Amino acid sequence: MSILRVETLVEIANKFGFYYKTTGIWHKTNPMPRNMNLHFVNSNDCWIYFTYKTKTRTFNNKGKLVLDYIETSVTTSREKKLGKRPTQKPIILFEHFIRLLSNEGDLVVDPFLGSGSSAIASYRLNRNFIGVELEEKYAKLANMRVEDEKTSY
């Protein structure tokens, strides 16, 4: 997500009872080198942390310092075996946040499901999950990926 959209998203979320906690950076260690001879290669994305109707929620840091910065590679080709979405996120990225911000049996909601990486991470970590995706082809891809995960994990 572009840092330019954060303020708008925070305003909308506040109207629906969400409490803004912080914004952080996901640094991609192997970004796509698009137009690299014309400008800087974009190697960062922004993430936003909200809680719903309360300022405090689960934070499983186990007494360790957790920075507002995470570094991983982009989605592997293995994760794209059933199809891909241009902005597909790696499962490991979602596993990091889901493990940190929820407990087994909790409900994880992703209103921007995309290809379903968050659903797969939730399944692996024994969380309940609800995902919303407007584009039917990506909703189908997400369902296929989750079903594949259930049969192969």
Short mmCIF file of C-alpha atoms in Angstrom, two decimals:
data_model
loop_
_atom_site.label_atom_id
_atom_site.label_comp_id
_atom_site.label_asym_id
_atom_site.label_seq_id
_atom_site.Cartn_x
_atom_site.Cartn_y
_atom_site.Cartn_z
CA MET A 1 0.00 0.00 0.00
CA SER A 2 1.25 3.43 -0.84
CA ILE A 3 2.06 5.67 2.11
CA LEU A 4 -0.04 8.31 0.32
CA ARG A 5 -3.24 6.33 0.99
CA VAL A 6 -2.68 5.77 4.71
CA GLU A 7 -4.35 8.97 5.94
CA THR A 8 -7.49 8.31 3.89
CA LEU A 9 -7.71 4.71 5.08
CA VAL A 10 -7.26 5.77 8.71
CA GLU A 11 -10.10 8.31 8.39
CA ILE A 12 -12.45 5.71 6.90
CA ALA A 13 -11.52 3.08 9.48
CA ASN A 14 -12.12 5.51 12.37
CA LYS A 15 -15.68 6.09 11.13
CA PHE A 16 -16.35 2.35 11.50
CA GLY A 17 -14.99 1.96 15.03
CA PHE A 18 -11.40 1.01 14.30
CA TYR A 19 -8.57 2.47 16.35
CA TYR A 20 -5.35 3.32 14.51
CA LYS A 21 -2.29 1.88 16.28
CA THR A 22 0.68 2.33 13.95
CA THR A 23 2.06 2.17 10.44
CA GLY A 24 5.08 0.15 9.41
CA ILE A 25 7.19 -0.88 6.46
CA TRP A 26 7.54 -4.19 4.65
CA HIS A 27 10.91 -4.19 2.88
CA LYS A 28 11.05 -6.60 -0.09
CA THR A 29 14.52 -8.10 -0.39
CA ASN A 30 14.03 -9.01 -4.06
CA PRO A 31 11.68 -6.41 -5.61
CA MET A 32 10.68 -6.34 -9.27
CA PRO A 33 13.24 -4.13 -11.07
CA ARG A 34 10.70 -2.24 -13.18
CA ASN A 35 11.98 0.81 -15.04
CA MET A 36 15.22 0.62 -13.08
CA ASN A 37 16.99 2.83 -15.59
CA LEU A 38 14.42 5.59 -15.10
CA HIS A 39 13.97 5.85 -11.31
CA PHE A 40 14.40 4.12 -7.96
CA VAL A 41 13.14 0.54 -7.66
CA ASN A 42 10.24 0.36 -5.20
CA SER A 43 11.32 -2.09 -2.50
CA ASN A 44 8.93 -1.05 0.29
CA ASP A 45 5.25 -1.34 1.06
CA CYS A 46 3.35 0.15 3.94
CA TRP A 47 1.22 -1.78 6.45
CA ILE A 48 -1.27 -0.39 8.96
CA TYR A 49 -2.26 -1.84 12.33
CA PHE A 50 -5.78 -1.19 13.66
CA THR A 51 -7.74 -2.59 16.58
CA TYR A 52 -11.51 -2.66 16.71
CA LYS A 53 -13.37 -0.63 19.37
CA THR A 54 -10.46 -0.74 21.82
CA LYS A 55 -6.89 0.52 22.08
CA THR A 56 -5.50 -2.76 23.40
CA ARG A 57 -5.54 -6.22 21.89
CA THR A 58 -3.33 -9.29 21.74
CA PHE A 59 0.37 -8.62 21.24
CA ASN A 60 2.38 -11.85 21.48
CA ASN A 61 5.86 -10.35 21.57
CA LYS A 62 6.99 -12.62 24.48
CA GLY A 63 8.90 -9.71 26.01
CA LYS A 64 10.92 -9.09 22.85
CA LEU A 65 11.30 -5.84 20.97
CA VAL A 66 9.20 -5.90 17.77
CA LEU A 67 9.98 -3.21 15.23
CA ASP A 68 7.54 -1.56 12.82
CA TYR A 69 9.64 -2.95 9.98
CA ILE A 70 9.64 -6.44 8.46
CA GLU A 71 11.91 -7.76 5.74
CA THR A 72 11.06 -10.72 3.50
CA SER A 73 11.32 -11.70 -0.13
CA VAL A 74 8.34 -11.25 -2.43
CA THR A 75 6.03 -14.19 -3.13
CA THR A 76 7.83 -17.30 -4.32
CA SER A 77 6.91 -19.06 -7.56
CA ARG A 78 5.81 -22.08 -5.48
CA GLU A 79 3.14 -19.90 -3.83
CA LYS A 80 1.95 -18.86 -7.30
CA LYS A 81 1.58 -22.40 -8.67
CA LEU A 82 -2.24 -22.20 -8.92
CA GLY A 83 -2.25 -18.71 -10.38
CA LYS A 84 -1.02 -15.31 -9.43
CA ARG A 85 -2.15 -11.83 -8.59
CA PRO A 86 0.09 -8.88 -9.48
CA THR A 87 0.32 -7.70 -5.86
CA GLN A 88 0.32 -11.13 -4.20
CA LYS A 89 1.90 -11.11 -0.74
CA PRO A 90 4.02 -13.93 0.71
CA ILE A 91 2.38 -16.21 3.27
CA ILE A 92 5.30 -15.70 5.67
CA LEU A 93 4.46 -11.99 5.89
CA PHE A 94 0.93 -12.74 7.10
CA GLU A 95 2.16 -15.49 9.43
CA HIS A 96 4.34 -12.89 11.18
CA PHE A 97 1.42 -10.54 11.90
CA ILE A 98 -1.18 -13.23 12.64
CA ARG A 99 1.13 -14.98 15.12
CA LEU A 100 1.95 -11.66 16.81
CA LEU A 101 -1.55 -10.13 16.91
CA SER A 102 -3.88 -13.09 17.54
CA ASN A 103 -4.17 -16.38 19.40
CA GLU A 104 -5.23 -19.84 18.25
CA GLY A 105 -8.98 -19.92 17.69
CA ASP A 106 -9.24 -16.13 17.17
CA LEU A 107 -10.97 -14.68 14.12
CA VAL A 108 -8.81 -13.02 11.45
CA VAL A 109 -10.64 -10.76 8.97
CA ASP A 110 -9.07 -9.63 5.69
CA PRO A 111 -11.30 -7.21 3.75
CA PHE A 112 -8.79 -7.20 0.85
CA LEU A 113 -8.33 -10.98 0.38
CA GLY A 114 -6.58 -10.95 -2.99
CA SER A 115 -5.07 -14.37 -3.68
CA GLY A 116 -5.67 -15.65 -0.14
CA SER A 117 -2.21 -15.57 1.46
CA SER A 118 -3.76 -14.30 4.71
CA ALA A 119 -6.29 -17.15 4.67
CA ILE A 120 -3.55 -19.74 4.24
CA ALA A 121 -1.49 -18.22 7.06
CA SER A 122 -4.59 -18.24 9.30
CA TYR A 123 -5.24 -21.89 8.49
CA ARG A 124 -1.64 -22.85 9.26
CA LEU A 125 -1.79 -21.03 12.61
CA ASN A 126 -5.20 -22.45 13.66
CA ARG A 127 -7.14 -19.19 13.38
CA ASN A 128 -10.68 -18.79 12.09
CA PHE A 129 -10.86 -16.64 8.99
CA ILE A 130 -13.18 -14.41 6.96
CA GLY A 131 -11.96 -12.88 3.71
CA VAL A 132 -13.61 -10.47 1.28
CA GLU A 133 -12.55 -10.05 -2.35
CA LEU A 134 -14.42 -7.97 -4.94
CA GLU A 135 -12.87 -9.54 -8.04
CA GLU A 136 -14.38 -12.97 -8.67
CA LYS A 137 -11.29 -14.41 -10.39
CA TYR A 138 -9.16 -13.65 -7.33
CA ALA A 139 -11.80 -14.95 -4.92
CA LYS A 140 -11.75 -18.23 -6.88
CA LEU A 141 -7.94 -18.26 -6.82
CA ALA A 142 -7.97 -17.72 -3.05
CA ASN A 143 -10.44 -20.58 -2.56
CA MET A 144 -8.32 -22.89 -4.74
CA ARG A 145 -5.18 -22.00 -2.80
CA VAL A 146 -6.84 -22.62 0.56
CA GLU A 147 -8.24 -25.98 -0.57
CA ASP A 148 -4.82 -26.95 -1.93
CA GLU A 149 -3.26 -25.97 1.39
CA LYS A 150 -5.74 -28.09 3.34
CA THR A 151 -4.92 -31.18 1.27
CA SER A 152 -1.14 -30.72 1.20
CA TYR A 153 -0.18 -29.14 4.53
#
